[in-house]
Amino acid sequence: MTSGYHETRFAEDKRRNVVWEALWRSYFSNHIGPEDCVLDLGAGRCEFINNVSAKRRIAVEMWPDFPPLLEPGVEPIVGDIADLDAIQNNSVDYAFASNVFEHVTQEHFAKTLKALKRILSEKGRLTILQPNYRFASREYFDDYTHVAIWSHVSIADFLGANGYDVLDVKAKFLPLTVKSRLPVHPFLIQAYLASPIKPLAKQMLIVAAPKSNG
């Protein structure tokens, strides 16, 4: 990641934690159990993993300044998302990557998927949340660190080509950023997720599992 990215493009914004608290209550808590091991790939400012309630929480991030942002009990790994050697085989029940794979090459993405296969448990799943180029083409490269283009169609095909079954595809899940025109309020976020109509939705959500996991 380019030096200074987390102070400029990805600067601290308190609204982001409001969003993740609401997302945990309204969506992720329905898919993550109290005894699960959860892995956050590319944890950034750690809003997702800090809001998770689970037996074990692990955060991987290249940014060397991220560990102090973690809540007590979350295990930090400073390093590349494709280097998961520090994590035991078959130990992760829920892997999550938010706005990560548009920042890496296809080769890097494939390497990460291969590394995940080793550490995902029998019930393990990978959930991906990121911009959908189909709906966010105008803003996609406003972030100067984006190097790969993905739509809900292409990323599902890529996962399939790399040994994953795609279990769920939500082409429109969330607005692109907390800086959108929509207000940030827990009740409104809950209502937004429940609504079949998604104004300004430009982020997709994909759930997949290694084919050997069924």
CSV table of C-alpha atoms in Angstrom, one decimal:
chain,number,residue,atom,x,y,z
A,1,MET,CA,0.0,0.0,0.0
A,2,THR,CA,1.3,3.4,-0.9
A,3,SER,CA,2.8,5.3,2.0
A,4,GLY,CA,0.4,7.8,3.6
A,5,TYR,CA,-2.7,6.0,2.2
A,6,HIS,CA,-4.2,5.5,5.7
A,7,GLU,CA,-3.8,9.2,6.5
A,8,THR,CA,-5.3,10.4,3.3
A,9,ARG,CA,-7.6,8.2,1.2
A,10,PHE,CA,-8.4,5.9,4.2
A,11,ALA,CA,-8.3,8.4,7.0
A,12,GLU,CA,-10.1,7.8,10.3
A,13,ASP,CA,-13.9,8.4,10.0
A,14,LYS,CA,-16.1,7.8,13.0
A,15,ARG,CA,-19.1,7.1,10.7
A,16,ARG,CA,-17.3,4.0,9.5
A,17,ASN,CA,-17.6,2.3,12.9
A,18,VAL,CA,-21.3,3.2,13.1
A,19,VAL,CA,-21.7,1.3,9.9
A,20,TRP,CA,-19.8,-1.8,11.0
A,21,GLU,CA,-21.6,-1.9,14.4
A,22,ALA,CA,-24.9,-1.9,12.5
A,23,LEU,CA,-23.7,-4.5,9.9
A,24,TRP,CA,-22.6,-6.8,12.7
A,25,ARG,CA,-26.0,-6.7,14.4
A,26,SER,CA,-28.0,-6.8,11.2
A,27,TYR,CA,-26.0,-9.2,9.0
A,28,PHE,CA,-22.8,-10.7,10.2
A,29,SER,CA,-24.0,-11.9,13.7
A,30,ASN,CA,-26.4,-14.2,11.8
A,31,HIS,CA,-23.5,-15.9,10.1
A,32,ILE,CA,-20.9,-16.0,12.8
A,33,GLY,CA,-21.3,-18.2,15.9
A,34,PRO,CA,-19.9,-17.5,19.4
A,35,GLU,CA,-17.5,-20.5,19.1
A,36,ASP,CA,-16.2,-19.6,15.6
A,37,CYS,CA,-12.7,-18.4,14.6
A,38,VAL,CA,-12.9,-15.3,12.4
A,39,LEU,CA,-10.2,-14.0,10.1
A,40,ASP,CA,-10.2,-10.4,8.8
A,41,LEU,CA,-8.1,-10.2,5.7
A,42,GLY,CA,-6.8,-6.7,5.1
A,43,ALA,CA,-8.2,-5.4,8.3
A,44,GLY,CA,-7.4,-1.7,7.7
A,45,ARG,CA,-8.6,0.3,10.6
A,46,CYS,CA,-10.2,-2.8,12.2
A,47,GLU,CA,-13.8,-1.7,12.4
A,48,PHE,CA,-15.1,-5.1,11.2
A,49,ILE,CA,-13.1,-7.4,13.4
A,50,ASN,CA,-13.4,-5.1,16.5
A,51,ASN,CA,-17.2,-5.4,16.3
A,52,VAL,CA,-17.2,-9.2,15.9
A,53,SER,CA,-18.2,-11.4,18.8
A,54,ALA,CA,-16.5,-14.8,18.5
A,55,LYS,CA,-14.2,-17.2,20.4
A,56,ARG,CA,-11.2,-16.3,18.3
A,57,ARG,CA,-10.5,-13.3,16.1
A,58,ILE,CA,-7.5,-12.8,13.9
A,59,ALA,CA,-6.6,-9.7,11.8
A,60,VAL,CA,-4.1,-9.6,8.9
A,61,GLU,CA,-2.9,-6.3,7.6
A,62,MET,CA,0.2,-5.0,5.9
A,63,TRP,CA,0.0,-1.6,7.5
A,64,PRO,CA,2.5,-1.8,10.4
A,65,ASP,CA,0.6,0.8,12.5
A,66,PHE,CA,-2.7,-1.2,12.7
A,67,PRO,CA,-2.2,-3.5,15.8
A,68,PRO,CA,-2.9,-0.7,18.3
A,69,LEU,CA,-6.3,-0.1,16.7
A,70,LEU,CA,-7.4,-3.6,17.6
A,71,GLU,CA,-9.7,-4.4,20.6
A,72,PRO,CA,-8.2,-6.6,23.3
A,73,GLY,CA,-8.2,-10.2,22.4
A,74,VAL,CA,-7.9,-9.8,18.6
A,75,GLU,CA,-4.7,-11.4,17.3
A,76,PRO,CA,-2.7,-9.2,14.9
A,77,ILE,CA,-0.6,-10.5,12.0
A,78,VAL,CA,1.4,-7.8,10.2
A,79,GLY,CA,2.0,-9.1,6.7
A,80,ASP,CA,0.6,-10.0,3.3
A,81,ILE,CA,-2.9,-11.4,3.0
A,82,ALA,CA,-1.5,-14.4,1.0
A,83,ASP,CA,1.0,-15.3,3.7
A,84,LEU,CA,-1.2,-17.2,6.3
A,85,ASP,CA,1.5,-19.6,7.5
A,86,ALA,CA,1.0,-18.5,11.1
A,87,ILE,CA,-2.5,-19.8,11.1
A,88,GLN,CA,-3.3,-23.4,11.8
A,89,ASN,CA,-4.8,-25.8,9.3
A,90,ASN,CA,-8.6,-26.1,9.3
A,91,SER,CA,-8.9,-23.5,12.1
A,92,VAL,CA,-10.8,-20.6,10.5
A,93,ASP,CA,-14.6,-20.8,10.3
A,94,TYR,CA,-15.3,-17.4,8.8
A,95,ALA,CA,-12.8,-15.4,6.6
A,96,PHE,CA,-13.8,-11.9,5.6
A,97,ALA,CA,-12.2,-9.4,3.1
A,98,SER,CA,-13.7,-5.9,2.8
A,99,ASN,CA,-12.4,-3.8,-0.1
A,100,VAL,CA,-9.3,-5.8,-0.5
A,101,PHE,CA,-9.1,-7.7,-3.8
A,102,GLU,CA,-9.4,-4.7,-6.0
A,103,HIS,CA,-6.0,-3.6,-4.6
A,104,VAL,CA,-4.1,-6.7,-5.7
A,105,THR,CA,-3.4,-8.5,-9.0
A,106,GLN,CA,-5.3,-11.6,-10.1
A,107,GLU,CA,-2.1,-13.7,-9.3
A,108,HIS,CA,-2.1,-12.3,-5.7
A,109,PHE,CA,-5.8,-13.0,-5.3
A,110,ALA,CA,-5.3,-16.6,-6.5
A,111,LYS,CA,-2.4,-17.1,-4.1
A,112,THR,CA,-4.6,-15.8,-1.3
A,113,LEU,CA,-7.4,-18.2,-2.2
A,114,LYS,CA,-5.0,-21.1,-2.2
A,115,ALA,CA,-3.7,-20.1,1.3
A,116,LEU,CA,-7.2,-19.9,2.6
A,117,LYS,CA,-8.0,-23.4,1.5
A,118,ARG,CA,-5.5,-24.8,4.0
A,119,ILE,CA,-6.8,-22.8,7.0
A,120,LEU,CA,-10.6,-22.9,6.5
A,121,SER,CA,-12.4,-25.4,8.6
A,122,GLU,CA,-14.9,-28.0,7.3
A,123,LYS,CA,-17.6,-25.4,7.6
A,124,GLY,CA,-15.4,-22.5,6.6
A,125,ARG,CA,-16.6,-19.7,4.4
A,126,LEU,CA,-15.0,-16.7,2.6
A,127,THR,CA,-17.2,-13.6,2.5
A,128,ILE,CA,-16.0,-10.7,0.2
A,129,LEU,CA,-17.4,-7.2,0.3
A,130,GLN,CA,-16.1,-4.8,-2.3
A,131,PRO,CA,-16.9,-2.3,-5.1
A,132,ASN,CA,-18.9,-3.8,-8.0
A,133,TYR,CA,-17.4,-2.3,-11.2
A,134,ARG,CA,-20.7,-2.9,-13.0
A,135,PHE,CA,-22.2,-0.1,-10.8
A,136,ALA,CA,-19.2,1.9,-9.6
A,137,SER,CA,-17.2,2.4,-12.8
A,138,ARG,CA,-17.2,6.2,-12.5
A,139,GLU,CA,-15.6,6.2,-9.1
A,140,TYR,CA,-13.7,2.9,-9.2
A,141,PHE,CA,-10.3,4.5,-9.9
A,142,ASP,CA,-10.7,7.5,-7.6
A,143,ASP,CA,-8.8,5.2,-5.3
A,144,TYR,CA,-5.3,5.3,-6.8
A,145,THR,CA,-4.4,1.9,-5.2
A,146,HIS,CA,-7.0,0.0,-7.2
A,147,VAL,CA,-5.3,-2.3,-9.7
A,148,ALA,CA,-8.0,-5.0,-10.6
A,149,ILE,CA,-11.5,-4.7,-11.9
A,150,TRP,CA,-14.2,-7.0,-10.5
A,151,SER,CA,-17.9,-7.3,-11.1
A,152,HIS,CA,-20.2,-9.7,-9.3
A,153,VAL,CA,-20.0,-11.9,-12.4
A,154,SER,CA,-16.2,-11.9,-12.9
A,155,ILE,CA,-15.3,-12.4,-9.3
A,156,ALA,CA,-17.8,-15.4,-9.0
A,157,ASP,CA,-16.2,-16.9,-12.1
A,158,PHE,CA,-12.7,-16.3,-10.7
A,159,LEU,CA,-13.6,-18.0,-7.5
A,160,GLY,CA,-15.0,-21.0,-9.4
A,161,ALA,CA,-11.9,-21.2,-11.5
A,162,ASN,CA,-9.8,-21.3,-8.3
A,163,GLY,CA,-11.6,-24.2,-6.6
A,164,TYR,CA,-14.4,-22.4,-4.8
A,165,ASP,CA,-18.2,-22.9,-4.8
A,166,VAL,CA,-20.0,-19.6,-4.9
A,167,LEU,CA,-22.9,-19.9,-2.3
A,168,ASP,CA,-24.3,-16.4,-2.5
A,169,VAL,CA,-24.1,-13.3,-4.7
A,170,LYS,CA,-25.5,-10.0,-3.8
A,171,ALA,CA,-24.7,-7.7,-6.7
A,172,LYS,CA,-25.9,-4.6,-4.7
A,173,PHE,CA,-25.3,-4.8,-1.0
A,174,LEU,CA,-24.1,-1.4,0.3
A,175,PRO,CA,-23.3,2.1,-0.9
A,176,LEU,CA,-19.7,2.5,-2.1
A,177,THR,CA,-18.6,4.7,0.9
A,178,VAL,CA,-19.7,6.3,4.1
A,179,LYS,CA,-19.2,9.6,2.2
A,180,SER,CA,-22.3,8.8,0.1
A,181,ARG,CA,-25.4,11.0,0.3
A,182,LEU,CA,-27.2,8.5,2.5
A,183,PRO,CA,-27.2,9.3,6.2
A,184,VAL,CA,-25.3,7.0,8.5
A,185,HIS,CA,-27.6,5.8,11.3
A,186,PRO,CA,-28.0,2.3,12.7
A,187,PHE,CA,-31.7,2.1,12.2
A,188,LEU,CA,-31.4,3.3,8.6
A,189,ILE,CA,-28.6,0.8,7.9
A,190,GLN,CA,-30.8,-2.0,9.2
A,191,ALA,CA,-33.7,-0.9,7.1
A,192,TYR,CA,-31.4,-0.6,4.0
A,193,LEU,CA,-30.2,-4.1,4.4
A,194,ALA,CA,-33.7,-5.4,4.7
A,195,SER,CA,-35.1,-3.5,1.7
A,196,PRO,CA,-35.2,-5.0,-1.8
A,197,ILE,CA,-34.5,-1.5,-3.1
A,198,LYS,CA,-30.9,-0.4,-2.7
A,199,PRO,CA,-30.4,3.2,-3.7
A,200,LEU,CA,-26.7,4.1,-4.5
A,201,ALA,CA,-25.7,0.5,-3.8
A,202,LYS,CA,-22.3,-0.1,-5.5
A,203,GLN,CA,-20.7,-2.7,-3.3
A,204,MET,CA,-21.3,-6.4,-3.8
A,205,LEU,CA,-21.2,-9.2,-1.3
A,206,ILE,CA,-20.0,-12.7,-2.3
A,207,VAL,CA,-19.9,-15.9,-0.1
A,208,ALA,CA,-17.9,-18.8,-1.2
A,209,ALA,CA,-16.4,-22.0,0.1
A,210,PRO,CA,-13.6,-24.4,-1.1
A,211,LYS,CA,-15.1,-27.1,-3.2
A,212,SER,CA,-13.7,-29.8,-0.9
A,213,ASN,CA,-15.9,-28.3,1.9
A,214,GLY,CA,-19.0,-28.9,-0.1
